[in-house]
Tab-separated table of C-alpha atoms in Angstrom:
chain	number	residue	atom	x	y	z
Q	528	MET	CA	-59.475	7.448	-5.710
Q	529	GLN	CA	-59.259	11.263	-4.736
Q	530	ASN	CA	-57.513	10.274	-1.602
Q	531	ALA	CA	-54.975	8.632	-3.388
Q	532	LYS	CA	-54.288	11.723	-6.120
Q	533	ASP	CA	-54.064	13.865	-3.111
Q	534	SER	CA	-51.686	12.056	-1.213
Q	535	PHE	CA	-49.662	11.414	-4.188
Q	536	TYR	CA	-49.774	15.140	-5.161
Q	537	LEU	CA	-48.972	16.362	-1.584
Q	538	ALA	CA	-46.235	13.677	-0.840
Q	539	LEU	CA	-44.332	14.821	-3.669
Q	540	ARG	CA	-44.991	18.303	-3.097
Q	541	SER	CA	-43.440	17.722	0.408
Q	542	ARG	CA	-40.966	15.935	-0.985
Q	543	LEU	CA	-39.726	18.737	-3.560
Q	544	ALA	CA	-39.638	20.963	-0.591
Q	545	VAL	CA	-36.685	18.782	0.820
Q	546	VAL	CA	-34.986	17.748	-2.665
Q	547	ASN	CA	-34.891	21.389	-3.835
Q	548	PRO	CA	-36.537	24.199	-1.558
Q	549	GLU	CA	-35.499	26.777	-3.967
Q	550	ARG	CA	-37.685	25.480	-6.825
Q	551	THR	CA	-40.541	27.464	-6.017
Q	552	VAL	CA	-43.768	28.800	-7.758
Q	553	LEU	CA	-45.945	31.806	-6.695
Q	554	LEU	CA	-49.549	30.553	-7.113
Q	555	ARG	CA	-52.499	32.875	-6.354
Q	556	GLY	CA	-50.235	34.914	-3.954
Q	557	THR	CA	-48.599	32.261	-2.310
Q	558	LEU	CA	-44.945	30.881	-2.785
Q	559	ARG	CA	-45.491	26.795	-2.690
Q	560	PRO	CA	-42.775	24.233	-3.867
Q	561	GLY	CA	-43.040	24.077	-7.937
Q	562	ILE	CA	-45.183	21.627	-8.265
Q	563	ILE	CA	-48.703	22.104	-9.879
Q	564	LEU	CA	-51.717	20.147	-9.576
Q	565	GLU	CA	-53.039	21.257	-13.329
Q	566	GLU	CA	-56.677	20.028	-12.475
Q	567	ALA	CA	-56.584	22.524	-9.189
Q	568	GLU	CA	-55.506	25.357	-10.868
Q	569	ALA	CA	-57.278	27.960	-13.153
Q	570	SER	CA	-56.190	27.104	-17.049
Q	571	PHE	CA	-52.649	28.624	-18.268
Q	572	ALA	CA	-52.341	29.581	-21.652
Q	573	GLN	CA	-48.562	28.720	-21.672
Q	574	PRO	CA	-47.360	26.196	-18.743
Q	575	PRO	CA	-44.642	28.178	-16.335
Q	576	ALA	CA	-41.309	27.261	-17.027
Q	577	ASP	CA	-39.181	25.465	-14.027
Q	578	ALA	CA	-42.028	24.121	-12.737
Q	579	PHE	CA	-43.651	20.705	-12.364
Q	580	ILE	CA	-47.050	20.105	-13.780
Q	581	LEU	CA	-49.123	17.373	-12.240
Q	582	ARG	CA	-51.607	16.106	-14.732
Q	583	TRP	CA	-53.935	12.907	-13.968
Q	584	LEU	CA	-54.868	10.689	-17.208
Q	585	GLY	CA	-56.064	6.979	-17.367
Q	586	LEU	CA	-58.016	5.356	-15.021
Q	587	GLY	CA	-58.543	1.606	-14.711
Q	588	ALA	CA	-59.808	-0.508	-11.683
Q	589	ASP	CA	-59.224	-4.194	-10.791
Q	590	LEU	CA	-62.869	-5.359	-9.234
Q	591	GLN	CA	-61.540	-8.938	-8.728
Q	592	THR	CA	-59.592	-8.120	-5.891
Q	593	PRO	CA	-60.918	-8.104	-2.316
Q	594	SER	CA	-60.445	-4.536	-2.400
Q	595	THR	CA	-60.813	-2.683	-5.656
Q	596	MET	CA	-57.327	-1.639	-6.883
Q	597	VAL	CA	-57.474	1.250	-8.526
Q	598	ALA	CA	-54.729	2.553	-11.264
Q	599	MET	CA	-54.514	6.254	-12.535
Q	600	GLU	CA	-51.806	7.271	-15.099
Q	601	CYS	CA	-50.328	10.623	-14.189
Q	602	GLU	CA	-48.328	13.082	-16.422
Q	603	PHE	CA	-45.579	15.197	-15.343
Q	604	CYS	CA	-44.843	18.034	-17.821
Q	605	TYR	CA	-41.919	20.515	-17.114
Q	606	CYS	CA	-40.083	22.958	-19.301
Q	607	THR	CA	-36.729	25.184	-18.897
Q	608	SER	CA	-35.414	27.826	-21.095
Q	609	GLY	CA	-32.577	27.871	-18.592
Q	610	THR	CA	-31.328	31.114	-16.302
Q	611	GLN	CA	-30.467	34.710	-17.457
Q	612	ALA	CA	-27.281	34.490	-15.845
Q	613	PHE	CA	-25.917	32.757	-18.394
Q	614	GLY	CA	-28.288	33.894	-21.143
Q	615	GLY	CA	-30.353	30.611	-21.245
Q	616	LEU	CA	-27.138	28.503	-22.337
Q	617	ASP	CA	-27.388	26.391	-19.351
Q	618	ARG	CA	-30.816	25.305	-20.273
Q	619	GLY	CA	-29.823	21.651	-20.748
Q	620	ARG	CA	-28.200	21.673	-17.533
Q	621	SER	CA	-31.530	23.015	-15.831
Q	622	LEU	CA	-33.787	20.282	-17.639
Q	623	SER	CA	-31.485	17.436	-16.638
Q	624	ARG	CA	-31.465	18.764	-12.848
Q	625	MET	CA	-35.207	18.802	-12.971
Q	626	ASP	CA	-35.029	15.109	-14.561
Q	627	ARG	CA	-32.576	14.450	-11.534
Q	628	GLU	CA	-35.467	16.381	-8.735
Q	629	LEU	CA	-38.453	14.337	-10.099
Q	630	LEU	CA	-36.557	10.772	-10.111
Q	631	ALA	CA	-35.580	11.994	-6.170
Q	632	MET	CA	-39.042	13.030	-5.556
Q	633	LEU	CA	-40.528	9.655	-6.997
Q	634	GLN	CA	-38.511	7.739	-4.602
Q	635	PRO	CA	-39.499	5.870	-2.432
Q	636	LEU	CA	-42.051	4.278	-4.665
Q	637	SER	CA	-45.031	4.445	-2.437
Q	638	THR	CA	-46.588	6.880	0.351
Q	639	PRO	CA	-49.033	6.541	3.445
Q	640	LYS	CA	-52.679	7.358	1.990
Q	641	PHE	CA	-54.610	10.193	3.878
Q	642	ASN	CA	-58.182	11.612	3.731
Q	643	TYR	CA	-57.485	15.437	3.042
Q	644	SER	CA	-61.318	16.372	3.291
Q	645	VAL	CA	-61.541	16.639	6.653
Q	646	GLN	CA	-59.516	18.723	9.287
Q	647	PRO	CA	-56.897	17.289	10.195
Q	648	ALA	CA	-56.443	15.035	7.517
Q	649	ALA	CA	-56.843	11.432	8.542
Q	650	GLN	CA	-54.353	8.633	7.607
Q	651	LEU	CA	-55.838	5.652	6.356
Q	652	GLN	CA	-54.489	2.011	6.432
Q	653	THR	CA	-53.304	1.451	2.991
Q	654	LYS	CA	-50.174	3.295	0.961
Q	655	VAL	CA	-50.521	4.415	-2.284
Q	656	PHE	CA	-47.819	3.290	-4.771
Q	657	TRP	CA	-46.652	3.614	-8.328
Q	658	ASP	CA	-43.949	2.214	-10.928
Q	659	GLU	CA	-41.214	3.663	-11.887
Q	660	PRO	CA	-41.181	6.790	-14.110
Q	661	VAL	CA	-40.958	6.659	-17.943
Q	662	PHE	CA	-39.501	9.582	-19.554
Q	663	SER	CA	-39.804	10.828	-22.790
Q	664	PRO	CA	-37.710	12.468	-25.189
Q	665	ILE	CA	-37.077	16.210	-24.941
Q	666	THR	CA	-39.100	18.398	-26.905
Q	667	THR	CA	-37.239	21.637	-28.370
Q	668	GLN	CA	-39.361	24.574	-29.079
Q	669	ARG	CA	-37.091	27.593	-29.994
Q	670	ASP	CA	-35.028	28.288	-26.402
Q	671	ARG	CA	-37.705	25.997	-24.359
Q	672	LEU	CA	-36.686	22.533	-23.557
Q	673	SER	CA	-39.156	20.210	-22.122
Q	674	ARG	CA	-39.964	17.033	-21.486
Q	675	THR	CA	-42.985	14.706	-20.128
Q	676	VAL	CA	-43.027	11.791	-17.676
Q	677	ARG	CA	-45.727	9.094	-17.128
Q	678	ALA	CA	-46.010	6.775	-14.340
Q	679	MET	CA	-48.620	4.688	-12.915
Q	680	VAL	CA	-50.115	5.543	-9.880
Q	681	TYR	CA	-51.819	2.177	-7.700
Q	682	SER	CA	-53.835	2.425	-4.581
Q	683	TYR	CA	-56.585	0.420	-2.545
Q	684	GLU	CA	-60.298	1.814	-2.041
Q	685	GLU	CA	-60.803	0.953	1.708
Q	686	GLN	CA	-64.361	0.663	3.392
Q	687	SER	CA	-64.262	3.598	4.764
Q	688	GLU	CA	-63.736	5.556	1.315
Q	689	ARG	CA	-66.839	3.777	-0.190
X	583	MET	CA	-60.738	7.758	15.741
X	584	THR	CA	-61.051	3.941	15.761
X	585	PRO	CA	-59.324	2.277	13.320
X	586	THR	CA	-60.691	0.146	10.446
X	587	SER	CA	-59.373	-2.794	8.625
X	588	PHE	CA	-59.570	-3.331	5.146
X	589	SER	CA	-59.314	-6.802	3.126
X	590	ALA	CA	-55.641	-7.035	1.453
X	591	PRO	CA	-55.552	-8.653	-2.106
X	592	SER	CA	-52.515	-10.357	-3.258
X	593	PRO	CA	-49.259	-8.455	-2.451
X	594	VAL	CA	-47.760	-6.426	-4.763
X	595	SER	CA	-43.881	-6.513	-5.235
X	596	ARG	CA	-41.295	-4.897	-7.298
X	597	ARG	CA	-38.157	-7.195	-6.462
X	598	VAL	CA	-36.382	-9.593	-3.929
X	599	ARG	CA	-33.590	-9.056	-1.720
X	600	ALA	CA	-31.105	-11.682	-0.836
X	601	TYR	CA	-29.701	-12.231	2.348
X	602	PHE	CA	-26.800	-15.090	2.669
X	603	ALA	CA	-24.798	-16.325	5.559
X	604	PRO	CA	-22.097	-18.729	6.110
X	605	VAL	CA	-22.702	-22.418	7.198
X	606	GLU	CA	-19.881	-22.921	9.899
X	607	ARG	CA	-18.607	-26.199	8.114
X	608	ALA	CA	-16.977	-27.990	10.662
X	609	THR	CA	-19.441	-27.872	13.507
X	610	GLN	CA	-22.315	-27.629	10.724
X	611	THR	CA	-23.899	-24.450	12.808
X	612	LEU	CA	-26.409	-22.765	10.400
X	613	ALA	CA	-27.494	-19.157	10.365
X	614	SER	CA	-30.773	-18.818	11.852
X	615	PHE	CA	-33.871	-16.578	11.039
X	616	GLU	CA	-36.449	-16.267	13.382
X	617	PRO	CA	-40.020	-15.320	12.075
X	618	ALA	CA	-41.112	-13.684	15.213
X	619	THR	CA	-38.315	-10.956	14.158
X	620	MET	CA	-39.727	-10.126	10.950
X	621	SER	CA	-41.066	-6.915	11.939
X	622	ALA	CA	-37.966	-5.973	13.068
X	623	PHE	CA	-36.013	-7.096	10.208
X	624	HIS	CA	-34.111	-3.953	9.119
X	625	PRO	CA	-33.477	-4.662	5.478
X	626	ASP	CA	-30.467	-2.348	5.132
X	627	ALA	CA	-29.064	-3.529	8.655
X	628	PRO	CA	-29.651	-7.190	8.699
X	629	PRO	CA	-28.748	-8.884	11.979
X	630	ALA	CA	-25.612	-10.851	11.948
X	631	PRO	CA	-24.490	-12.928	10.701
X	632	TRP	CA	-27.016	-12.224	7.525
X	633	ILE	CA	-24.947	-10.471	4.700
X	634	ASP	CA	-27.218	-8.303	2.278
X	635	LEU	CA	-26.370	-8.787	-1.162
X	636	GLY	CA	-28.917	-6.528	-2.566
X	637	TRP	CA	-31.562	-6.908	-4.850
X	638	ILE	CA	-31.767	-10.422	-7.198
X	639	GLU	CA	-33.393	-10.608	-10.520
X	640	ASN	CA	-35.610	-13.920	-11.715
X	641	PHE	CA	-35.802	-15.294	-8.465
X	642	THR	CA	-37.887	-18.259	-8.613
X	643	ARG	CA	-38.401	-21.083	-6.117
X	644	ARG	CA	-39.653	-24.633	-7.188
X	645	SER	CA	-40.322	-27.251	-5.235
X	646	GLY	CA	-39.339	-31.196	-6.635
X	647	SER	CA	-40.893	-32.713	-3.599
X	648	LYS	CA	-42.836	-35.627	-4.482
X	649	SER	CA	-46.381	-37.400	-2.679
X	650	ALA	CA	-47.663	-40.689	-3.578
X	651	ALA	CA	-50.944	-42.056	-2.856
X	652	VAL	CA	-51.141	-45.245	-0.202
X	653	LEU	CA	-53.770	-47.523	-2.288
X	654	THR	CA	-55.844	-49.699	-0.298
X	655	GLY	CA	-58.621	-52.228	-0.795
X	656	ILE	CA	-60.343	-54.380	-4.175
X	657	PRO	CA	-60.170	-52.339	-6.626
X	658	ALA	CA	-57.348	-50.040	-4.728
X	659	ALA	CA	-58.432	-46.172	-4.218
X	660	ALA	CA	-56.146	-43.781	-2.388
X	661	LEU	CA	-56.322	-43.900	1.377
X	662	GLU	CA	-53.809	-41.014	2.229
X	663	THR	CA	-50.926	-39.263	0.687
X	664	THR	CA	-47.230	-39.628	2.002
X	665	ARG	CA	-44.357	-37.637	1.105
X	666	HIS	CA	-41.206	-39.588	-0.461
X	667	THR	CA	-39.062	-37.198	-1.711
X	668	LEU	CA	-37.754	-33.837	-0.343
X	669	GLU	CA	-36.418	-31.131	-2.863
X	670	ALA	CA	-36.391	-27.670	-3.668
X	671	GLN	CA	-34.099	-25.508	-5.843
X	672	ILE	CA	-33.903	-21.568	-6.215
X	673	THR	CA	-32.773	-19.834	-9.165
X	674	PHE	CA	-31.903	-15.724	-9.566
X	675	GLU	CA	-29.321	-13.510	-11.321
X	676	PHE	CA	-27.353	-11.465	-9.266
X	677	LEU	CA	-27.528	-7.475	-9.936
X	678	SER	CA	-23.816	-7.015	-9.091
X	679	TRP	CA	-20.301	-8.568	-9.114
X	680	THR	CA	-18.737	-8.845	-5.941
X	681	LYS	CA	-16.691	-11.646	-4.275
X	682	LEU	CA	-19.552	-12.730	-2.416
X	683	THR	CA	-22.047	-12.962	-5.419
X	684	MET	CA	-19.318	-14.459	-7.641
X	685	ALA	CA	-18.266	-17.193	-4.990
X	686	LEU	CA	-22.411	-18.165	-4.521
X	687	ALA	CA	-22.645	-18.370	-7.977
X	688	THR	CA	-19.635	-20.368	-8.773
X	689	GLY	CA	-20.604	-22.895	-5.733
X	690	SER	CA	-17.049	-24.201	-5.877
X	691	GLN	CA	-13.751	-22.885	-4.701
X	692	HIS	CA	-13.656	-19.158	-5.121
X	693	MET	CA	-9.633	-17.432	-5.293
X	694	ASN	CA	-8.764	-14.188	-4.831
X	695	VAL	CA	-5.733	-13.165	-7.171
X	696	LEU	CA	-2.896	-12.638	-5.344
X	697	ALA	CA	-0.860	-9.107	-6.861
X	698	VAL	CA	2.270	-9.899	-7.969
X	699	SER	CA	5.866	-8.441	-7.908
X	700	ASP	CA	7.110	-10.058	-11.143
X	701	SER	CA	6.028	-9.451	-14.921
X	702	VAL	CA	5.328	-13.272	-15.158
X	703	GLY	CA	3.152	-13.543	-12.487
X	704	THR	CA	4.741	-16.244	-10.068
X	705	THR	CA	5.676	-14.114	-7.395
X	706	ALA	CA	3.025	-12.665	-5.035
X	707	PHE	CA	3.633	-9.527	-3.204
X	708	PRO	CA	4.410	-11.108	0.387
X	709	ALA	CA	2.237	-10.541	2.985
X	710	VAL	CA	2.495	-8.448	5.985
X	711	SER	CA	1.385	-8.678	9.664
X	712	VAL	CA	-1.778	-6.931	11.144
X	713	GLN	CA	-0.445	-5.143	14.466
X	714	ASP	CA	-1.981	-4.867	17.187
X	715	GLY	CA	-5.111	-2.559	18.096
X	716	SER	CA	-6.775	-3.394	14.289
X	717	THR	CA	-10.370	-3.332	14.007
X	718	ALA	CA	-12.427	-4.520	10.886
X	719	SER	CA	-12.159	-1.173	9.275
X	720	VAL	CA	-8.720	0.033	10.436
X	721	ILE	CA	-5.851	-2.334	9.835
X	722	ARG	CA	-2.591	-1.210	11.272
X	723	LEU	CA	0.796	-2.336	9.812
X	724	ARG	CA	4.109	-1.250	10.660
X	725	PRO	CA	5.341	1.960	8.515
X	726	GLU	CA	7.685	0.083	6.023
X	727	ASP	CA	4.746	-2.675	5.165
X	728	LEU	CA	3.072	0.747	4.066
X	729	ASP	CA	4.608	1.010	1.114
X	730	ASN	CA	2.992	-2.156	-0.539
X	731	PHE	CA	-0.699	-0.615	-0.678
X	732	VAL	CA	-1.950	2.416	-2.209
X	733	PRO	CA	-5.940	4.020	-1.724
X	734	GLY	CA	-7.654	1.900	-3.916
X	735	SER	CA	-5.644	-1.405	-3.168
X	736	MET	CA	-7.761	-4.845	-2.417
X	737	ILE	CA	-6.797	-6.951	0.502
X	738	ALA	CA	-6.968	-10.528	1.547
X	739	VAL	CA	-6.707	-10.585	5.693
X	740	ASP	CA	-5.928	-14.158	7.067
X	741	ALA	CA	-3.654	-16.599	8.400
X	742	ASP	CA	-0.694	-18.028	6.940
X	743	TYR	CA	-1.277	-22.021	5.756
X	744	GLU	CA	0.899	-23.656	7.987
X	745	GLY	CA	0.167	-27.137	6.231
X	746	GLN	CA	-2.981	-27.904	7.842
X	747	THR	CA	-6.118	-29.734	6.260
X	748	GLY	CA	-9.905	-29.571	6.373
X	749	TYR	CA	-11.725	-26.533	6.061
X	750	VAL	CA	-9.844	-23.268	5.775
X	751	GLY	CA	-10.541	-19.621	5.705
X	752	THR	CA	-12.090	-17.277	8.114
X	753	PRO	CA	-14.920	-16.383	8.723
X	754	VAL	CA	-16.284	-18.440	5.787
X	755	SER	CA	-14.880	-22.011	4.796
X	756	GLY	CA	-13.035	-21.052	1.794
X	757	ALA	CA	-11.691	-24.475	0.514
X	758	TYR	CA	-11.344	-28.298	2.215
X	759	VAL	CA	-7.912	-29.235	1.880
X	760	ARG	CA	-7.414	-33.254	1.562
X	761	ARG	CA	-3.851	-33.124	1.388
X	762	PRO	CA	-1.213	-31.022	3.197
X	763	LEU	CA	0.048	-27.935	0.471
X	764	ALA	CA	3.262	-26.056	-0.123
X	765	ASP	CA	1.633	-22.676	-0.662
X	766	PRO	CA	1.972	-20.528	2.502
X	767	ASP	CA	-0.640	-18.059	1.100
X	768	TYR	CA	-2.924	-20.755	0.495
X	769	VAL	CA	-5.633	-19.216	3.148
X	770	ARG	CA	-5.385	-16.092	1.540
X	771	ARG	CA	-5.938	-16.975	-2.042
X	772	VAL	CA	-9.375	-18.628	-0.796
X	773	THR	CA	-10.382	-16.567	2.262
X	774	PHE	CA	-13.591	-14.532	2.130
X	775	ASN	CA	-12.147	-11.721	4.644
X	776	VAL	CA	-11.454	-9.405	1.837
X	777	GLY	CA	-11.735	-5.538	2.026
X	778	LEU	CA	-10.932	-2.259	-0.417
X	779	VAL	CA	-8.522	0.137	1.008
X	780	LEU	CA	-10.204	3.694	1.072
X	781	GLY	CA	-7.112	5.091	2.399
X	782	ILE	CA	-3.692	5.116	4.627
X	783	SER	CA	-3.823	7.262	7.827
X	784	SER	CA	-1.472	7.077	10.944
X	785	GLY	CA	0.430	3.729	9.818
X	786	SER	CA	-3.114	2.018	9.176
X	787	LEU	CA	-5.259	0.765	6.164
X	788	ILE	CA	-8.755	2.856	6.049
X	789	LEU	CA	-11.043	0.078	4.674
X	790	ALA	CA	-14.574	1.267	2.557
X	791	GLN	CA	-16.320	-1.511	4.521
X	792	PRO	CA	-15.617	-3.709	7.409
X	793	LEU	CA	-14.253	-6.885	7.044
X	794	PRO	CA	-16.776	-10.057	7.359
X	795	GLY	CA	-14.550	-11.294	9.628
X	796	GLY	CA	-14.273	-8.474	12.144
X	797	ALA	CA	-11.192	-7.796	13.720
X	798	PRO	CA	-7.996	-9.676	12.634
X	799	GLY	CA	-7.048	-12.314	15.296
X	800	ALA	CA	-3.042	-12.290	15.936
X	801	GLY	CA	-1.128	-13.925	13.700
X	802	THR	CA	-3.017	-12.616	10.649
X	803	LYS	CA	-1.675	-11.353	7.755
X	804	VAL	CA	-2.573	-8.605	4.775
X	805	GLN	CA	-2.065	-9.539	1.086
X	806	ALA	CA	-2.817	-7.042	-1.676
X	807	ILE	CA	-4.807	-9.080	-4.246
X	808	THR	CA	-6.077	-7.748	-7.965
X	809	GLY	CA	-9.191	-9.729	-8.447
X	810	PHE	CA	-10.877	-13.054	-8.316
X	811	SER	CA	-10.800	-16.409	-10.056
X	812	ASP	CA	-12.715	-19.325	-10.049
X	813	ARG	CA	-12.988	-22.805	-11.767
X	814	GLU	CA	-14.961	-25.322	-13.602
X	815	GLY	CA	-14.792	-28.718	-11.595
X	816	GLY	CA	-13.179	-29.328	-8.052
X	817	SER	CA	-14.312	-31.305	-5.529
X	818	PHE	CA	-15.507	-28.852	-3.175
X	819	CYS	CA	-18.744	-27.472	-2.444
X	820	GLN	CA	-19.926	-24.086	-0.530
X	821	GLU	CA	-22.516	-24.317	1.949
X	822	TRP	CA	-24.738	-21.055	2.874
X	823	SER	CA	-27.997	-20.306	4.485
X	824	ALA	CA	-30.238	-18.280	2.304
X	825	LEU	CA	-32.949	-15.634	2.894
X	826	PHE	CA	-34.822	-14.036	0.539
X	827	VAL	CA	-37.156	-10.843	1.324
X	828	MET	CA	-40.005	-9.665	-0.663
X	829	GLU	CA	-41.769	-6.399	0.763
X	830	GLY	CA	-45.192	-5.593	-0.169
X	831	SER	CA	-46.647	-2.139	-1.350
X	832	GLN	CA	-48.689	-2.314	1.755
X	833	GLY	CA	-45.760	-2.799	4.094
X	834	GLU	CA	-46.356	-6.575	4.078
X	835	ARG	CA	-43.450	-9.109	3.969
X	836	ILE	CA	-42.593	-12.102	2.822
X	837	PHE	CA	-39.728	-14.148	3.813
X	838	PHE	CA	-38.013	-17.360	2.298
X	839	HIS	CA	-35.747	-19.225	4.314
X	840	TYR	CA	-33.468	-21.655	3.171
X	841	PRO	CA	-31.073	-23.234	6.331
X	842	ARG	CA	-28.627	-24.858	4.362
X	843	VAL	CA	-28.157	-24.317	0.289
X	844	GLN	CA	-25.468	-25.506	-1.916
X	845	ALA	CA	-24.883	-24.325	-5.807
X	846	MET	CA	-26.299	-26.998	-8.222
X	847	ALA	CA	-24.601	-25.698	-10.935
X	848	GLU	CA	-21.308	-24.488	-12.154
X	849	ALA	CA	-20.563	-20.844	-12.939
X	850	GLU	CA	-22.808	-19.439	-15.699
X	851	GLU	CA	-23.678	-15.958	-16.992
X	852	THR	CA	-26.933	-14.174	-17.871
X	853	THR	CA	-26.779	-10.853	-20.365
X	854	VAL	CA	-29.651	-8.912	-20.759
X	855	PRO	CA	-29.590	-5.990	-23.530
X	856	LEU	CA	-29.272	-2.419	-21.846
X	857	ASP	CA	-31.841	-1.460	-24.561
X	858	SER	CA	-34.321	-3.989	-25.918
X	859	LYS	CA	-34.767	-2.392	-28.993
X	860	HIS	CA	-31.211	-2.831	-29.662
X	861	ARG	CA	-30.422	-6.437	-28.756
X	862	THR	CA	-26.960	-6.691	-30.108
X	863	GLY	CA	-25.605	-3.687	-28.290
X	864	LEU	CA	-24.292	-3.139	-24.821
X	865	ALA	CA	-25.449	-5.958	-22.789
X	866	ARG	CA	-25.496	-6.509	-18.622
X	867	ILE	CA	-23.877	-9.526	-17.647
X	868	LEU	CA	-25.336	-11.126	-14.361
X	869	LEU	CA	-24.050	-13.909	-12.506
X	870	LYS	CA	-26.498	-16.525	-12.315
X	871	GLY	CA	-27.489	-18.713	-9.024
X	872	GLN	CA	-28.972	-21.704	-9.065
X	873	PHE	CA	-29.199	-23.423	-5.730
X	874	LEU	CA	-30.404	-26.728	-3.879
X	875	ALA	CA	-31.905	-26.810	-0.656
X	876	LEU	CA	-30.618	-29.232	1.656
X	877	PRO	CA	-32.343	-30.344	4.787
X	878	VAL	CA	-32.304	-29.852	8.471
X	879	THR	CA	-34.077	-30.945	11.278
X	880	ASP	CA	-37.024	-28.314	12.824
X	881	PRO	CA	-35.726	-28.223	16.237
X	882	ILE	CA	-39.423	-27.941	17.510
X	883	ASP	CA	-41.020	-31.014	15.888
X	884	HIS	CA	-37.955	-32.802	14.770
X	885	GLU	CA	-39.342	-32.717	11.043
X	886	ARG	CA	-36.872	-32.715	8.042
X	887	VAL	CA	-37.632	-29.676	6.208
X	888	LEU	CA	-35.834	-28.034	3.675
X	889	CYS	CA	-36.956	-24.247	3.709
X	890	TYR	CA	-39.403	-21.941	5.596
X	891	ARG	CA	-42.172	-19.337	4.670
X	892	SER	CA	-43.023	-16.849	6.765
X	893	PHE	CA	-45.570	-13.989	6.093
X	894	LYS	CA	-46.264	-10.707	7.924
X	895	PRO	CA	-49.611	-9.251	6.793
X	896	ALA	CA	-49.964	-5.198	6.302
X	897	ALA	CA	-51.173	-3.194	9.403
X	898	TYR	CA	-54.630	-3.737	9.891
X	899	SER	CA	-55.447	-6.253	6.978
X	900	LEU	CA	-57.789	-8.711	7.485
X	901	ILE	CA	-56.469	-11.950	8.415
């Protein structure tokens, strides 16, 4: 399932670079597309604004099928206070833009699965696929608007992954 | 690196896409679908004559075919089974209202509402002749005829009715005329050759999509329409070829090909609340399609069949 998690995150990161090349984040001295895999970074006291945080939650497996199907729930968290140029009064628009970018990143709802633990990454035979995202209501904390979005990500465990 | 295989579980699919093609009624020519082309079938650009009708909902297919046992001996015991009736039905809901989806869901004659020039609604704007050099997407008219159209106009493009009987309409038979009629606009009332005018430029109507019938032929006329209408009753039944495609999560594809289908129910709609917690609020109105499959003779072995199911497995999945 690690291959599925890696493939999902890297597919979304590549798609974000196309959807909005200006949404970037500076992490450990490197400028990258603005989507952060929480479990692969040092913990932060407050999540950075104007970037997507990807977090893995629940896990399930269907052992009845010829290839084990793994279902992983993921959550995207993102927040914004708008831009300084508009004194933060555009925070609603900024959040809407992030909503739209997330929807665009998740389309199409599948991506090829790769094994990124080898160099160069090796493409596997199956695809990682996911369901439509579920958006939670907006949360307001002072001048900061935030939202969480959940999606179920599925993959098949291939023989080479066991 | 040597490729490996995997044991594919049942396909996981999100939705079904529908494609329809007209049956040429006069010659009983059907739209073919060759399973050998499954891999090359492009969902967004289906091969002619298939017309993409988009995603559909609540697709169900039901077989009503019946088999019976042949009993022999004393006491009688089943020796074998024989198939003594063939029947198959399909039902689904269209997610859009267009000329074609509305007509398919109706099953009987489906009419274009001609734009009228009087407040009573009895005098239709006259049809104007299509000029040479027109294509499926650009309709050339005489300069004085362009005044009848503005961007956003809907048009019907077909020949005048000249008293003929039999199937009428291009490229799809829109009606069957049993006795001569007096309405010269009748063919344009029932034609499927309709389009939306996106702009007017250099003496031509620029259409949003190509006309289903292709470039207009000689003697064809254009008439403005304002919408569509159908009715319960009548004796005409449309006939179509239908193709349904399910795309699996691993790239596998399932095709259901019905060479001949006819609507088996009159016009019906289904309402689906937009907000499941507010069932009396806004609701989406879906056109419901219910079809009966009609038999064809398979040219390979001359068996009578109603439909074909084809499956293209995912790459490298064990078969």
